[in-house]
Short mmCIF file of N, CA and C in Angstrom, two decimals:
data_model
loop_
_atom_site.label_atom_id
_atom_site.label_comp_id
_atom_site.label_asym_id
_atom_site.label_seq_id
_atom_site.Cartn_x
_atom_site.Cartn_y
_atom_site.Cartn_z
N MET F 169 103.74 85.25 106.21
CA MET F 169 102.91 86.31 106.54
C MET F 169 102.85 86.63 104.69
N ASP F 170 101.20 85.96 104.32
CA ASP F 170 100.78 86.14 103.18
C ASP F 170 101.21 87.42 102.04
N THR F 171 101.94 87.92 101.67
CA THR F 171 101.59 89.57 101.23
C THR F 171 101.61 89.69 99.92
N LYS F 172 100.42 88.80 98.86
CA LYS F 172 99.51 88.88 98.06
C LYS F 172 98.37 89.21 97.46
N ILE F 173 98.48 90.44 97.66
CA ILE F 173 96.84 91.40 97.88
C ILE F 173 96.16 90.50 96.66
N ASP F 174 95.03 90.30 96.89
CA ASP F 174 94.17 89.85 95.81
C ASP F 174 93.03 91.07 96.24
N LEU F 175 92.89 91.48 94.50
CA LEU F 175 92.27 92.99 94.28
C LEU F 175 91.29 92.22 92.75
N THR F 176 89.65 93.22 92.64
CA THR F 176 89.03 92.45 91.64
C THR F 176 88.69 93.96 91.59
N ALA F 177 88.88 94.47 90.24
CA ALA F 177 87.74 95.94 90.52
C ALA F 177 86.32 95.29 90.11
N GLU F 178 85.89 96.78 90.35
CA GLU F 178 84.28 96.87 91.13
C GLU F 178 83.67 98.37 89.91
N GLY F 179 84.05 97.90 88.90
CA GLY F 179 83.24 99.72 88.40
C GLY F 179 84.64 100.35 88.53
N GLU F 180 84.56 101.22 89.48
CA GLU F 180 85.28 102.83 89.81
C GLU F 180 85.89 101.90 91.42
N ALA F 181 85.45 100.75 92.06
CA ALA F 181 86.08 100.84 93.55
C ALA F 181 86.97 99.57 92.78
N PHE F 182 86.88 98.69 93.67
CA PHE F 182 88.04 97.28 94.36
C PHE F 182 87.64 96.49 95.67
N THR F 183 87.55 95.41 95.35
CA THR F 183 87.26 94.40 95.95
C THR F 183 88.62 93.22 96.67
N ALA F 184 88.61 94.14 97.89
CA ALA F 184 90.09 93.64 98.05
C ALA F 184 89.34 91.98 99.60
N ARG F 185 89.82 91.22 99.17
CA ARG F 185 90.32 89.82 99.78
C ARG F 185 91.08 89.73 100.49
N LEU F 186 91.14 90.65 102.25
CA LEU F 186 92.64 90.30 102.17
C LEU F 186 92.48 89.28 104.02
N THR F 187 94.16 88.63 103.70
CA THR F 187 94.10 87.37 105.21
C THR F 187 93.87 88.23 106.37
N TRP F 188 93.63 87.86 107.54
CA TRP F 188 93.45 88.84 108.43
C TRP F 188 94.93 89.40 108.70
N ALA F 189 95.99 89.33 108.88
CA ALA F 189 97.58 89.69 108.80
C ALA F 189 97.35 90.56 108.45
N GLN F 190 97.23 90.87 106.63
CA GLN F 190 97.26 91.46 105.91
C GLN F 190 95.86 92.70 106.40
N ALA F 191 95.15 92.61 106.50
CA ALA F 191 93.79 93.54 107.01
C ALA F 191 94.28 94.19 108.61
N ARG F 192 95.35 93.59 109.17
CA ARG F 192 95.95 94.02 110.51
C ARG F 192 97.09 95.30 110.42
N LEU F 193 97.57 94.38 109.82
CA LEU F 193 98.97 95.23 109.09
C LEU F 193 98.48 96.80 108.58
N MET F 194 97.23 96.42 107.57
CA MET F 194 97.02 97.93 106.76
C MET F 194 96.68 98.90 107.94
N ARG F 195 95.51 98.17 108.93
CA ARG F 195 94.54 98.63 110.12
C ARG F 195 96.28 99.63 111.04
N GLU F 196 96.99 98.93 111.18
CA GLU F 196 98.04 99.46 112.29
C GLU F 196 99.04 100.33 111.45
N ALA F 197 99.14 100.49 110.14
CA ALA F 197 99.65 101.51 109.84
C ALA F 197 98.61 102.66 109.67
N LEU F 198 97.47 102.29 108.97
CA LEU F 198 96.53 103.73 109.65
C LEU F 198 96.61 104.40 110.68
N GLU F 199 96.50 103.66 111.74
CA GLU F 199 96.36 104.13 112.82
C GLU F 199 97.55 104.82 113.36
N TRP F 200 99.16 104.38 112.92
CA TRP F 200 99.91 104.66 113.93
C TRP F 200 100.64 106.13 113.10
N CYS F 201 99.94 106.30 111.61
CA CYS F 201 100.48 107.00 110.60
C CYS F 201 98.97 108.38 110.97
N SER F 202 98.30 107.96 111.84
CA SER F 202 97.39 109.07 112.00
C SER F 202 96.75 109.27 113.41
N ASP F 203 98.17 108.79 114.26
CA ASP F 203 97.44 109.09 115.78
C ASP F 203 97.72 110.61 116.26
N ASP F 204 97.33 110.45 117.75
CA ASP F 204 97.19 111.92 118.21
C ASP F 204 98.32 112.40 118.16
N ARG F 205 99.41 111.93 117.99
CA ARG F 205 101.03 112.69 117.97
C ARG F 205 101.39 113.34 117.30
N TYR F 206 100.59 113.56 115.70
CA TYR F 206 100.49 114.50 114.76
C TYR F 206 99.59 115.41 114.70
N THR F 207 99.95 116.02 114.16
CA THR F 207 98.80 117.54 114.30
C THR F 207 97.84 117.03 112.77
N ASP F 208 96.70 117.40 112.31
CA ASP F 208 95.81 117.49 111.18
C ASP F 208 96.42 117.82 110.31
N THR F 209 96.62 118.58 110.05
CA THR F 209 97.70 119.29 109.17
C THR F 209 99.13 118.00 108.71
N ALA F 210 99.45 117.33 109.49
CA ALA F 210 100.73 116.66 109.47
C ALA F 210 100.02 114.76 108.68
N VAL F 211 99.24 114.75 109.13
CA VAL F 211 98.21 113.30 108.73
C VAL F 211 97.57 113.88 107.72
N ALA F 212 97.19 114.96 107.21
CA ALA F 212 96.87 115.29 105.72
C ALA F 212 98.14 114.79 104.22
N VAL F 213 98.95 115.91 105.22
CA VAL F 213 100.29 115.59 104.36
C VAL F 213 100.71 114.15 103.96
N ARG F 214 100.72 113.21 104.85
CA ARG F 214 100.89 111.98 104.62
C ARG F 214 100.38 111.14 104.21
N LEU F 215 98.91 111.23 104.40
CA LEU F 215 98.03 110.30 103.92
C LEU F 215 97.06 111.00 102.69
N HIS F 216 97.08 112.07 102.77
CA HIS F 216 96.66 112.58 101.64
C HIS F 216 94.68 112.51 102.24
N ALA F 217 94.51 112.48 103.42
CA ALA F 217 93.02 112.22 103.81
C ALA F 217 92.98 112.82 105.35
N GLY F 218 91.88 113.15 105.88
CA GLY F 218 91.91 113.39 107.57
C GLY F 218 91.77 112.52 108.04
N ARG F 219 92.11 112.98 109.02
CA ARG F 219 91.88 112.26 110.55
C ARG F 219 91.07 111.16 110.59
N GLY F 220 89.73 111.95 110.45
CA GLY F 220 88.61 111.36 111.00
C GLY F 220 88.32 110.14 109.71
N GLU F 221 88.23 110.66 108.33
CA GLU F 221 88.76 109.45 107.33
C GLU F 221 89.26 108.03 107.36
N VAL F 222 90.61 108.48 107.44
CA VAL F 222 91.47 107.51 108.08
C VAL F 222 91.51 106.38 109.37
N ARG F 223 90.89 106.89 110.21
CA ARG F 223 90.03 106.48 111.61
C ARG F 223 88.91 105.55 110.88
N ARG F 224 87.89 105.88 110.08
CA ARG F 224 87.05 105.23 109.74
C ARG F 224 87.32 104.10 108.42
N LEU F 225 88.50 104.46 107.61
CA LEU F 225 89.25 103.23 106.99
C LEU F 225 89.81 102.11 107.39
N ALA F 226 90.54 102.29 108.67
CA ALA F 226 90.84 101.74 109.54
C ALA F 226 89.90 100.82 110.34
N ASP F 227 88.96 101.10 110.99
CA ASP F 227 87.54 100.62 111.27
C ASP F 227 87.02 99.00 110.23
N ARG F 228 87.35 100.07 109.15
CA ARG F 228 86.88 98.94 108.03
C ARG F 228 87.41 97.88 108.06
N LEU F 229 88.52 98.17 108.34
CA LEU F 229 89.67 96.68 107.75
C LEU F 229 89.98 95.35 109.29
N ALA F 230 88.85 96.02 110.20
CA ALA F 230 88.97 95.22 111.56
C ALA F 230 88.06 93.82 111.32
N CYS F 231 88.54 93.41 111.32
CA CYS F 231 88.31 91.09 111.79
C CYS F 231 89.05 90.84 112.34
N GLU F 232 88.10 89.51 112.41
CA GLU F 232 88.64 88.52 113.21
C GLU F 232 90.16 87.76 113.45
N PRO F 233 90.81 87.72 114.36
CA PRO F 233 91.84 86.49 113.94
C PRO F 233 91.88 85.53 113.11
N GLY F 234 92.60 84.97 112.85
CA GLY F 234 92.51 83.78 111.14
C GLY F 234 91.60 83.89 110.39
N SER F 235 90.55 84.83 109.89
CA SER F 235 89.79 85.44 109.35
C SER F 235 90.56 85.83 107.89
N THR F 236 89.32 85.79 106.92
CA THR F 236 89.04 87.10 105.97
C THR F 236 88.55 88.18 105.99
N LEU F 237 88.53 89.19 105.38
CA LEU F 237 88.02 90.28 105.36
C LEU F 237 87.56 90.62 103.44
N THR F 238 86.64 90.32 103.14
CA THR F 238 86.51 91.03 101.60
C THR F 238 85.79 92.29 101.87
N VAL F 239 86.37 93.66 101.19
CA VAL F 239 85.78 95.13 101.77
C VAL F 239 86.01 95.44 100.26
N VAL F 240 85.07 96.90 99.97
CA VAL F 240 85.36 97.63 98.46
C VAL F 240 85.82 98.77 98.98
N LEU F 241 86.74 99.05 98.40
CA LEU F 241 87.90 100.34 98.54
C LEU F 241 87.65 101.10 97.12
N SER F 242 87.67 102.41 97.85
CA SER F 242 87.63 103.38 96.23
C SER F 242 89.52 103.65 95.78
N LEU F 243 89.57 104.11 94.73
CA LEU F 243 91.54 103.98 94.45
C LEU F 243 91.69 105.18 95.79
N ASP F 244 90.85 106.06 96.61
CA ASP F 244 91.51 106.95 96.69
C ASP F 244 91.75 106.73 98.16
N GLU F 245 90.88 105.29 98.63
CA GLU F 245 91.41 104.59 99.86
C GLU F 245 92.50 103.59 99.81
N LEU F 246 93.26 103.32 98.27
CA LEU F 246 93.63 102.64 98.35
C LEU F 246 95.18 103.12 98.03
N HIS F 247 94.80 104.37 97.99
CA HIS F 247 95.93 105.04 97.74
C HIS F 247 96.17 106.16 99.63
N VAL F 248 95.25 105.53 100.24
CA VAL F 248 95.78 106.00 101.70
C VAL F 248 96.48 105.18 102.42
N ILE F 249 95.87 103.97 102.18
CA ILE F 249 95.91 102.61 102.72
C ILE F 249 97.95 102.78 102.16
N HIS F 250 98.05 103.03 101.25
CA HIS F 250 99.69 102.91 100.64
C HIS F 250 100.24 103.55 100.79
N ALA F 251 100.14 104.94 101.21
CA ALA F 251 100.54 106.20 101.45
C ALA F 251 100.78 105.67 103.19
N ALA F 252 100.31 105.05 104.16
CA ALA F 252 100.65 104.48 105.43
C ALA F 252 101.23 103.50 105.15
N LEU F 253 101.21 102.05 104.03
CA LEU F 253 102.24 101.34 104.76
C LEU F 253 103.38 102.02 104.47
N THR F 254 103.88 102.88 102.80
CA THR F 254 105.38 103.50 102.30
C THR F 254 105.41 104.34 103.44
N GLY F 255 104.67 105.23 104.44
CA GLY F 255 105.22 105.47 105.41
C GLY F 255 105.27 105.71 106.86
N LEU F 256 105.08 104.29 106.93
CA LEU F 256 105.31 103.51 108.49
C LEU F 256 106.62 103.74 108.78
N THR F 257 107.80 103.02 108.09
CA THR F 257 109.47 103.04 108.64
C THR F 257 109.52 104.61 108.56
N THR F 258 108.99 105.34 108.34
CA THR F 258 109.83 106.64 108.42
C THR F 258 109.02 107.47 109.80
N THR F 259 108.05 106.58 110.36
CA THR F 259 107.38 107.19 111.76
C THR F 259 108.57 106.47 112.98
N PHE F 260 109.05 106.01 112.26
CA PHE F 260 110.62 105.27 113.52
C PHE F 260 111.81 105.66 113.41
N LEU F 261 112.12 106.55 112.68
CA LEU F 261 112.87 107.28 112.70
C LEU F 261 113.81 108.41 114.13
N SER F 262 114.97 108.08 114.32
CA SER F 262 114.91 109.07 115.27
C SER F 262 116.59 109.54 115.03
N ASP F 263 117.19 110.36 115.30
CA ASP F 263 118.22 110.85 116.16
C ASP F 263 119.44 109.78 115.91
N ARG F 264 118.95 108.61 116.07
CA ARG F 264 119.64 107.57 116.64
C ARG F 264 119.91 106.57 115.16
N GLY F 265 118.50 106.89 114.38
CA GLY F 265 118.74 105.86 113.24
C GLY F 265 117.43 104.82 112.78
N PHE F 266 117.11 103.61 112.97
CA PHE F 266 116.27 102.90 112.63
C PHE F 266 116.45 102.22 113.60
N SER F 267 115.03 101.62 113.89
CA SER F 267 114.97 100.60 114.33
C SER F 267 114.51 99.40 114.01
N VAL F 268 114.88 98.21 113.56
CA VAL F 268 114.05 97.31 113.35
C VAL F 268 113.50 96.56 114.67
N GLU F 269 114.27 96.53 115.63
CA GLU F 269 113.65 95.94 116.67
C GLU F 269 112.17 96.52 117.23
N SER F 270 112.77 97.77 117.27
CA SER F 270 111.32 98.84 117.54
C SER F 270 110.16 99.01 117.07
N PHE F 271 110.66 99.22 115.60
CA PHE F 271 108.91 98.47 114.67
C PHE F 271 108.56 97.31 114.59
N ARG F 272 109.09 95.91 114.90
CA ARG F 272 108.52 94.99 115.08
C ARG F 272 108.30 94.59 115.90
N GLU F 273 108.75 95.40 117.51
CA GLU F 273 107.84 95.06 118.66
C GLU F 273 106.61 96.07 118.65
N ARG F 274 106.76 97.09 118.41
CA ARG F 274 104.98 98.20 118.28
C ARG F 274 104.59 97.40 117.02
N ILE F 275 104.69 97.30 116.04
CA ILE F 275 103.76 97.07 114.45
C ILE F 275 103.40 95.28 114.29
N GLY F 276 104.44 94.71 114.78
CA GLY F 276 103.83 93.10 114.95
C GLY F 276 104.30 93.02 113.42
N PHE F 277 105.13 93.22 112.23
CA PHE F 277 105.61 92.61 111.33
C PHE F 277 107.12 93.38 111.03
N PHE F 278 107.84 92.20 110.42
CA PHE F 278 109.14 93.36 109.64
C PHE F 278 108.60 94.51 108.73
N PRO F 279 109.54 95.42 108.32
CA PRO F 279 109.66 96.64 107.45
C PRO F 279 109.57 95.60 106.34
N GLU F 280 110.31 93.86 106.03
CA GLU F 280 110.11 94.15 104.25
C GLU F 280 108.81 94.03 103.95
N ASN F 281 107.77 93.15 105.41
CA ASN F 281 106.59 92.95 104.67
C ASN F 281 105.48 93.89 104.48
N VAL F 282 106.16 95.13 105.27
CA VAL F 282 105.28 96.08 105.44
C VAL F 282 105.26 96.79 103.21
N GLU F 283 106.62 96.60 103.20
CA GLU F 283 106.88 97.58 101.77
C GLU F 283 106.79 96.47 101.06
N THR F 284 106.38 95.18 101.20
CA THR F 284 106.40 93.85 100.21
C THR F 284 104.71 94.29 99.85
N VAL F 285 104.05 93.92 100.63
CA VAL F 285 102.74 94.19 100.92
C VAL F 285 101.93 95.93 100.30
N ALA F 286 103.44 96.86 100.37
CA ALA F 286 103.07 98.52 99.64
C ALA F 286 102.85 98.02 97.99
N VAL F 287 103.95 97.36 97.58
CA VAL F 287 103.87 97.01 96.27
C VAL F 287 103.02 95.80 95.75
N SER F 288 102.24 95.04 96.41
CA SER F 288 101.98 93.78 95.96
C SER F 288 100.58 94.55 95.37
N LEU F 289 100.17 95.88 96.68
CA LEU F 289 98.30 96.57 96.47
C LEU F 289 98.77 97.11 95.29
N VAL F 290 99.93 98.29 95.47
CA VAL F 290 100.40 98.65 93.66
C VAL F 290 99.76 97.47 92.23
N LEU F 291 100.70 96.55 92.56
CA LEU F 291 100.33 95.46 91.65
C LEU F 291 99.30 94.67 91.16
N ALA F 292 98.33 94.42 92.37
CA ALA F 292 97.31 93.88 92.30
C ALA F 292 96.09 94.69 91.82
N ALA F 293 96.31 96.46 91.84
CA ALA F 293 95.65 97.69 91.89
C ALA F 293 95.30 97.65 90.47
N SER F 294 97.00 97.28 90.01
CA SER F 294 97.09 97.83 88.19
C SER F 294 96.61 96.67 87.45
N ALA F 295 96.85 94.98 88.42
CA ALA F 295 96.58 94.26 87.01
C ALA F 295 94.99 94.00 87.46
N ALA F 296 94.07 94.54 87.93
CA ALA F 296 92.86 94.30 88.53
C ALA F 296 92.13 95.44 87.55
N SER F 297 92.55 96.84 87.21
CA SER F 297 91.72 97.32 86.23
C SER F 297 92.52 97.34 84.89
N GLU F 298 93.17 96.30 84.22
CA GLU F 298 93.70 95.95 83.00
C GLU F 298 92.62 94.35 83.00
N GLY F 299 92.23 94.33 84.17
CA GLY F 299 91.80 92.61 83.59
C GLY F 299 92.37 91.67 83.99
N GLY F 300 93.73 91.49 84.66
CA GLY F 300 95.05 90.34 84.61
C GLY F 300 95.19 90.15 85.65
N PRO F 301 95.87 89.12 85.83
CA PRO F 301 96.33 88.79 87.54
C PRO F 301 97.48 89.91 87.67
N ALA F 302 97.21 90.08 89.35
CA ALA F 302 98.82 90.55 89.71
C ALA F 302 100.01 89.67 89.50
N ALA F 303 101.16 91.02 88.82
CA ALA F 303 102.15 90.20 88.73
C ALA F 303 102.87 89.44 90.32
#
């Protein structure tokens, strides 16, 4: 999986050019962290956004397998995506610990891919806002 995120600053927003896998991972994280297992309050605490807003954002990240997606995202939307990515593994914790196998089976990615994309998102936003390349 290509984990390097491509962002360009567009005024107060960012244009993201995402691979299908990146968009799918972000969408899966948003959907998983805002599904009906959680109360509205829990979703707001986890993602700092309402369930409807999160679901609309997830819908905007839909694309065909193998394609790329270009989407304009606000700083708040980038934060919601980052929060979903960084919080995703915690939704798989139980009294028995964490299961990489369960995570991979349900999400379709390894936890380290999720973490790397989350870090790449921050670095790309930082570089785009400063006008330089992502680290």
